[in-house]
Short mmCIF file of C-alpha atoms and ligand atoms in Angstrom, two decimals:
data_model
loop_
_atom_site.label_atom_id
_atom_site.label_comp_id
_atom_site.label_asym_id
_atom_site.label_seq_id
_atom_site.Cartn_x
_atom_site.Cartn_y
_atom_site.Cartn_z
CA UNK F 90 68.29 25.92 76.77
CA UNK F 91 66.85 26.87 80.25
CA UNK F 92 63.49 28.30 79.11
CA UNK F 93 61.55 28.43 75.75
CA UNK F 94 60.45 32.01 75.37
CA UNK F 95 61.14 32.94 71.76
CA UNK F 96 62.80 31.13 68.86
CA UNK F 97 65.07 34.14 68.58
CA UNK F 98 66.63 33.02 72.04
CA UNK F 99 67.65 29.57 70.90
CA UNK F 100 70.41 28.41 68.70
CA UNK F 101 69.93 26.70 65.26
CA UNK F 102 71.41 23.52 66.88
CA UNK F 103 68.83 23.62 69.53
CA UNK F 104 66.15 24.06 66.98
CA UNK F 105 67.16 21.16 64.88
CA UNK F 106 67.52 19.08 67.94
CA UNK F 107 63.94 19.84 68.97
CA UNK F 108 62.58 19.08 65.49
CA UNK F 109 64.43 15.68 65.46
CA UNK F 110 63.29 14.74 68.98
CA UNK F 111 59.78 15.80 68.08
CA UNK F 112 59.84 13.41 65.09
CA UNK F 113 61.21 10.69 67.32
CA UNK F 114 58.54 11.17 69.93
CA UNK F 115 55.89 11.23 67.24
CA UNK F 116 57.01 7.88 65.85
CA UNK F 117 57.30 6.45 69.39
CA UNK F 118 53.74 7.67 70.24
CA UNK F 119 52.28 6.13 67.14
CA UNK F 120 53.87 2.74 67.67
CA UNK F 121 52.37 2.15 71.05
CA UNK F 122 53.21 5.09 73.46
CA UNK F 123 55.85 7.26 74.86
CA UNK F 124 58.44 6.27 77.55
CA UNK F 125 57.50 7.98 80.82
CA UNK F 126 60.35 10.59 80.62
CA UNK F 127 58.43 12.92 82.86
CA UNK F 128 57.02 10.56 85.40
CA UNK F 129 56.17 12.31 88.80
CA UNK F 130 56.52 15.81 87.15
CA UNK F 131 53.77 18.51 86.78
CA UNK F 132 53.47 21.43 84.43
CA UNK F 133 51.47 24.55 85.61
CA UNK F 134 49.60 26.01 82.72
CA UNK F 135 48.82 29.82 83.34
CA UNK F 136 46.37 31.27 80.94
CA UNK F 137 45.45 34.91 80.63
CA UNK F 138 43.60 34.40 77.25
CA UNK F 139 41.50 31.44 75.83
CA UNK F 140 43.01 28.49 74.23
CA UNK F 141 41.96 25.04 72.66
CA UNK F 142 45.17 23.79 70.98
CA UNK F 143 47.77 25.11 73.51
CA UNK F 144 45.82 24.06 76.54
CA UNK F 145 44.93 20.54 75.28
CA UNK F 146 48.09 19.64 73.46
CA UNK F 147 50.24 20.56 76.59
CA UNK F 148 47.99 18.63 78.92
CA UNK F 149 48.08 15.56 76.62
CA UNK F 150 51.85 15.93 76.12
CA UNK F 151 52.49 15.76 79.85
CA UNK F 152 50.10 12.70 80.30
CA UNK F 153 51.67 10.79 77.39
CA UNK F 154 55.15 11.44 78.91
CA UNK F 155 54.01 10.08 82.35
CA UNK F 156 53.54 13.44 84.06
CA UNK F 157 50.60 15.66 84.68
CA UNK F 158 49.45 19.25 84.01
CA UNK F 159 47.49 21.80 86.07
CA UNK F 160 45.38 24.32 84.29
CA UNK F 161 45.10 27.82 85.96
CA UNK F 162 42.41 29.86 84.37
CA UNK F 163 42.70 33.69 83.67
CA UNK F 164 40.85 34.67 86.89
CA UNK F 165 42.37 32.15 89.14
CA UNK F 166 45.75 33.46 90.25
CA UNK F 167 45.44 37.14 89.08
CA UNK F 168 48.96 37.13 87.55
CA UNK F 169 50.53 40.59 88.33
CA UNK F 170 47.13 41.77 89.91
CA UNK F 171 46.31 39.72 92.88
CA UNK F 172 49.99 38.97 93.33
CA UNK F 173 53.24 40.11 91.61
CA UNK F 174 54.47 38.09 88.83
CA UNK F 175 57.81 37.54 90.66
CA UNK F 176 55.91 35.98 93.61
CA UNK F 177 53.62 33.88 91.51
CA UNK F 178 56.81 32.50 89.87
CA UNK F 179 58.69 31.95 93.18
CA UNK F 180 55.65 30.10 94.62
CA UNK F 181 54.84 27.92 91.61
CA UNK F 182 58.56 26.95 91.42
CA UNK F 183 58.07 25.33 94.82
CA UNK F 184 55.21 23.18 93.64
CA UNK F 185 55.74 22.26 90.08
CA UNK F 186 58.59 21.31 87.71
CA UNK F 187 57.70 23.55 84.83
CA UNK F 188 55.46 26.53 83.95
CA UNK F 189 53.74 27.22 80.68
CA UNK F 190 52.19 30.78 80.45
CA UNK F 191 49.97 32.41 77.82
CA UNK F 192 50.05 36.14 78.51
CA UNK F 193 49.35 39.44 76.98
CA UNK F 194 52.54 41.30 77.46
CA UNK F 195 55.72 39.39 76.47
CA UNK F 196 57.56 41.16 79.39
CA UNK F 197 55.29 39.18 81.78
CA UNK F 198 56.48 35.71 80.58
CA UNK F 199 60.02 37.10 80.68
CA UNK F 200 59.40 38.25 84.22
CA UNK F 201 58.11 34.80 85.18
CA UNK F 202 61.25 33.24 83.84
CA UNK F 203 63.49 35.63 85.60
CA UNK F 204 62.17 34.67 89.04
CA UNK F 205 61.54 30.96 88.36
CA UNK F 206 63.70 28.08 89.44
CA UNK F 207 61.93 25.80 86.97
CA UNK F 208 61.72 26.06 83.20
CA UNK F 209 59.20 28.59 81.72
CA UNK F 210 57.58 28.11 78.36
CA UNK F 211 55.86 30.82 76.33
CA UNK F 212 52.43 29.53 75.28
CA UNK F 213 51.77 32.80 73.24
CA UNK F 214 52.42 36.34 74.07
CA UNK F 215 51.65 39.62 72.17
CA UNK F 216 55.23 39.32 70.74
CA UNK F 217 55.61 35.72 69.79
CA UNK F 218 54.19 32.19 69.64
CA UNK F 219 57.33 29.94 69.57
CA UNK F 220 55.52 26.64 70.23
CA UNK F 221 53.36 27.27 67.16
CA UNK F 222 56.39 28.18 65.16
CA UNK F 223 58.18 24.92 66.15
CA UNK F 224 55.13 22.86 65.30
CA UNK F 225 54.85 24.60 61.88
CA UNK F 226 58.54 23.91 61.05
CA UNK F 227 57.82 20.35 61.80
CA UNK F 228 54.88 20.26 59.64
CA UNK F 229 56.79 21.89 56.72
CA UNK F 230 59.63 19.34 57.04
CA UNK F 231 57.15 16.52 56.98
CA UNK F 232 55.17 17.72 53.98
CA UNK F 233 58.06 19.10 51.88
CA UNK F 234 60.68 16.74 53.11
CA UNK F 235 63.07 19.68 53.91
CA UNK F 236 63.15 23.21 55.33
CA UNK F 237 66.39 24.51 53.91
CA UNK F 238 65.66 26.50 50.70
CA UNK F 239 61.83 26.43 51.31
CA UNK F 240 60.08 29.71 50.63
CA UNK F 241 57.35 30.63 53.15
CA UNK F 242 54.89 33.55 52.37
CA UNK F 243 52.87 35.06 55.19
CA UNK F 244 49.89 37.10 54.31
CA UNK F 245 48.19 39.42 56.74
CA UNK F 246 48.97 40.81 60.13
CA UNK F 247 52.67 41.16 61.11
CA UNK F 248 51.84 39.60 64.49
CA UNK F 249 53.06 37.13 67.11
CA UNK F 250 52.80 34.16 64.83
CA UNK F 251 54.52 35.97 61.82
CA UNK F 252 57.34 36.95 64.21
CA UNK F 253 57.97 33.27 65.36
CA UNK F 254 57.85 32.11 61.75
CA UNK F 255 60.32 34.80 60.69
CA UNK F 256 62.68 33.73 63.43
CA UNK F 257 62.37 30.01 62.68
CA UNK F 258 62.76 30.46 58.96
CA UNK F 259 65.95 32.66 59.55
CA UNK F 260 67.43 29.94 61.72
CA UNK F 261 66.62 27.05 59.21
CA UNK F 262 67.89 28.72 56.01
CA UNK F 263 64.39 29.15 54.75
CA UNK F 264 63.15 32.27 52.83
CA UNK F 265 60.51 34.41 54.38
CA UNK F 266 58.27 36.69 52.53
CA UNK F 267 55.50 38.79 54.09
CA UNK F 268 52.64 40.84 52.61
CA UNK F 269 50.69 42.99 55.08
CA UNK F 270 48.48 46.08 54.71
CA UNK F 271 50.11 49.50 55.48
CA UNK F 272 50.31 50.00 59.30
CA UNK F 273 50.28 46.14 60.01
CA UNK F 274 53.78 45.31 58.87
CA UNK F 275 56.11 43.06 60.97
CA UNK F 276 57.74 45.41 63.52
CA UNK F 277 61.07 46.75 62.24
CA UNK F 278 62.87 45.27 65.32
CA UNK F 279 61.67 41.87 64.38
CA UNK F 280 62.80 42.23 60.81
CA UNK F 281 66.25 43.38 62.03
CA UNK F 282 66.45 40.49 64.46
CA UNK F 283 65.49 38.00 61.81
CA UNK F 284 67.94 39.22 59.33
CA UNK F 285 70.64 38.99 62.15
CA UNK F 286 69.59 35.33 62.82
CA UNK F 287 69.78 34.55 59.06
CA UNK F 288 73.39 35.72 58.84
CA UNK F 289 74.68 36.86 55.50
CA UNK F 290 71.66 35.74 53.45
CA UNK F 291 69.10 38.17 51.85
CA UNK F 292 66.23 37.64 54.41
CA UNK F 293 62.67 38.89 54.96
CA UNK F 294 61.09 40.15 51.66
CA UNK F 295 58.50 42.74 52.38
CA UNK F 296 56.07 42.75 49.33
CA UNK F 297 52.95 44.73 49.60
CA UNK F 298 51.02 42.93 46.74
CA UNK F 299 49.71 39.51 47.97
CA UNK F 300 49.61 38.02 44.45
CA UNK F 301 53.28 38.91 43.85
CA UNK F 302 54.22 37.75 47.23
CA UNK F 303 52.81 34.18 46.68
CA UNK F 304 54.06 33.68 43.19
CA UNK F 305 55.95 30.42 43.08
CA UNK F 306 55.97 29.97 46.87
CA UNK F 307 56.11 26.69 48.65
CA UNK F 308 54.21 27.63 51.74
CA UNK F 309 51.27 30.12 52.18
CA UNK F 310 50.55 31.03 55.77
CA UNK F 311 47.92 33.21 57.32
CA UNK F 312 46.40 34.07 60.71
CA UNK F 313 43.58 36.01 62.09
CA UNK F 314 43.27 39.76 61.35
CA UNK F 315 42.47 40.53 64.87
CA UNK F 316 44.54 38.76 67.58
CA UNK F 317 43.41 38.24 71.17
CA UNK F 318 43.59 41.53 73.05
CA UNK F 319 42.89 43.63 69.96
CA UNK F 320 39.17 43.13 69.76
CA UNK F 321 38.26 46.79 69.72
CA UNK F 322 40.21 47.26 66.51
CA UNK F 323 38.33 44.43 64.68
CA UNK F 324 36.05 46.63 62.69
CA UNK F 325 38.84 48.82 61.47
CA UNK F 326 41.06 45.79 60.57
CA UNK F 327 38.20 44.16 58.71
CA UNK F 328 38.20 47.07 56.33
CA UNK F 329 41.89 46.84 55.31
CA UNK F 330 42.75 43.14 55.34
CA UNK F 331 40.38 41.63 52.74
CA UNK F 332 42.92 41.90 49.85
CA UNK F 333 45.10 39.50 51.81
CA UNK F 334 42.61 36.79 52.10
CA UNK F 335 43.90 33.29 51.19
CA UNK F 336 41.39 32.10 48.56
CA UNK F 337 41.53 29.85 45.54
CA UNK F 338 42.79 32.51 43.11
CA UNK F 339 45.68 33.33 45.25
CA UNK F 340 46.65 29.80 45.93
CA UNK F 341 46.77 29.14 41.98
CA UNK F 342 49.60 31.62 41.71
CA UNK F 343 51.78 29.61 44.06
CA UNK F 344 53.97 26.57 43.54
CA UNK F 345 51.65 23.76 42.24
CA UNK F 346 52.66 21.60 45.45
CA UNK F 347 52.14 24.58 47.81
CA UNK F 348 50.87 23.83 51.28
CA UNK F 349 48.58 26.23 52.97
CA UNK F 350 48.95 26.84 56.72
CA UNK F 351 47.07 28.61 59.50
CA UNK F 352 47.71 28.28 63.28
CA UNK F 353 43.98 28.24 64.00
CA UNK F 354 41.54 29.38 65.20
CA UNK F 355 40.49 30.34 61.62
CA UNK F 356 37.91 32.93 60.80
CA UNK F 357 36.59 31.19 57.70
CA UNK F 358 35.47 33.76 55.08
CA UNK F 359 37.76 36.34 56.39
CA UNK F 360 41.56 35.55 56.35
CA UNK F 361 40.91 32.10 54.62
CA UNK F 362 38.01 30.70 52.61
CA UNK F 363 36.40 27.24 53.45
CA UNK F 364 37.54 26.13 49.89
CA UNK F 365 41.15 26.60 50.74
CA UNK F 366 40.90 25.55 54.44
CA UNK F 367 39.28 22.30 53.55
CA UNK F 368 41.02 21.89 50.20
CA UNK F 369 43.72 19.56 49.10
CA UNK F 370 46.70 21.94 49.78
CA UNK F 371 45.53 22.69 53.34
CA UNK F 372 47.63 21.14 56.21
CA UNK F 373 45.85 22.96 58.96
CA UNK F 374 45.06 20.00 61.14
CA UNK F 375 48.52 18.48 60.76
CA UNK F 376 49.76 21.64 62.27
CA UNK F 377 47.37 21.34 65.06
CA UNK F 378 48.39 17.79 65.75
CA UNK F 379 52.04 18.66 65.58
CA UNK F 380 51.53 21.04 68.54
CA UNK F 381 51.36 17.94 70.60
CA UNK F 382 54.55 16.17 69.22
CA UNK F 383 56.62 19.47 69.05
CA UNK F 384 55.74 20.42 72.58
CA UNK F 385 56.69 16.93 73.86
CA UNK F 386 60.18 17.68 72.58
CA UNK F 387 60.28 21.10 74.36
CA UNK F 388 59.05 19.42 77.63
CA UNK F 389 61.50 16.52 77.37
CA UNK F 390 64.47 18.91 76.73
CA UNK F 391 63.50 21.33 79.59
CA UNK F 392 62.12 19.03 82.24
CA UNK F 393 63.39 15.47 81.79
N1 LIG G 421 47.07 27.92 67.69
C1 LIG G 421 46.86 28.11 68.94
O1 LIG G 421 47.68 28.49 69.73
O2 LIG G 421 45.59 27.85 69.33
P1 LIG G 421 44.87 28.07 70.77
O3 LIG G 421 44.64 29.54 70.90
O4 LIG G 421 43.53 27.38 70.65
O5 LIG G 421 45.72 27.47 71.75
N1 LIG G 422 47.68 35.82 66.40
C1 LIG G 422 46.61 35.05 67.26
C2 LIG G 422 47.10 33.70 67.29
C3 LIG G 422 46.20 32.73 68.08
C4 LIG G 422 46.73 31.33 68.27
C5 LIG G 422 46.42 35.78 68.65
O1 LIG G 422 47.46 36.20 69.19
O2 LIG G 422 45.31 35.73 68.98
#
């Protein structure tokens, strides 16, 4: 594993290894602190979009592992505008030992990786959010004690987060069901790729009715109806997504021990109600915490 750009690019073995290492590093952190695996190393964090979790968890992960992180804000380096992505990548590679980038176009993070001589991590693109996916798989494993055979139902936009979950579920022998309004389904290429990763199993259930989709499911997952960069579509989206809201009546249809997940930031009262987000089945803040532990595993494997 040279870079971490999409869960579809890594093997099942790498994914299982990252999850196991994340659990070890989490235990180690909780029992007094991590060994300084990344002493003297710096991660450059390039952001074209806002962030709370990704920014803070990568920064803290580097510090806990004895290294440091450098935040580069959207206007600072003008990725692809002030300077070509290739040149930014070549220059950063002379200064730092790793690059994490949050971009609009996925091709931009691929381009960064193509020209970098240091590892590149995708901190969210329009196509995927693999760091979130890894933290979510860790959270499922902790709460349900397994991933194999677990059924995850995603409600809402077939977006970057849904894509990473589909790939992760495919690699780990989970079932993936998605219910989206017409016009907002997971892209066909993503469904095909996820089916390819899942091998011979029946994989990716596309069920339009949200109640039918969550019946008996072990995990309910949702995300914003309008992702960063789609703000001008917000009004149109707000008209078609309400039937896919994760609320108490929907949660009642799922498995009694269902866990409810959201990558955050949440738009309470839209894709999820307060009652569910703050209710007994919610694991939203465990997911947020696990970004820290999961990313330590990525950083350790790529940069140590
Ligand atoms: N879930 C997530 O990536 O959050 P941020 O946008 O705050 O980083
Ligand atoms: N789908 C959302 C995820 C935010 C963490 C977005 O891309 O804005």
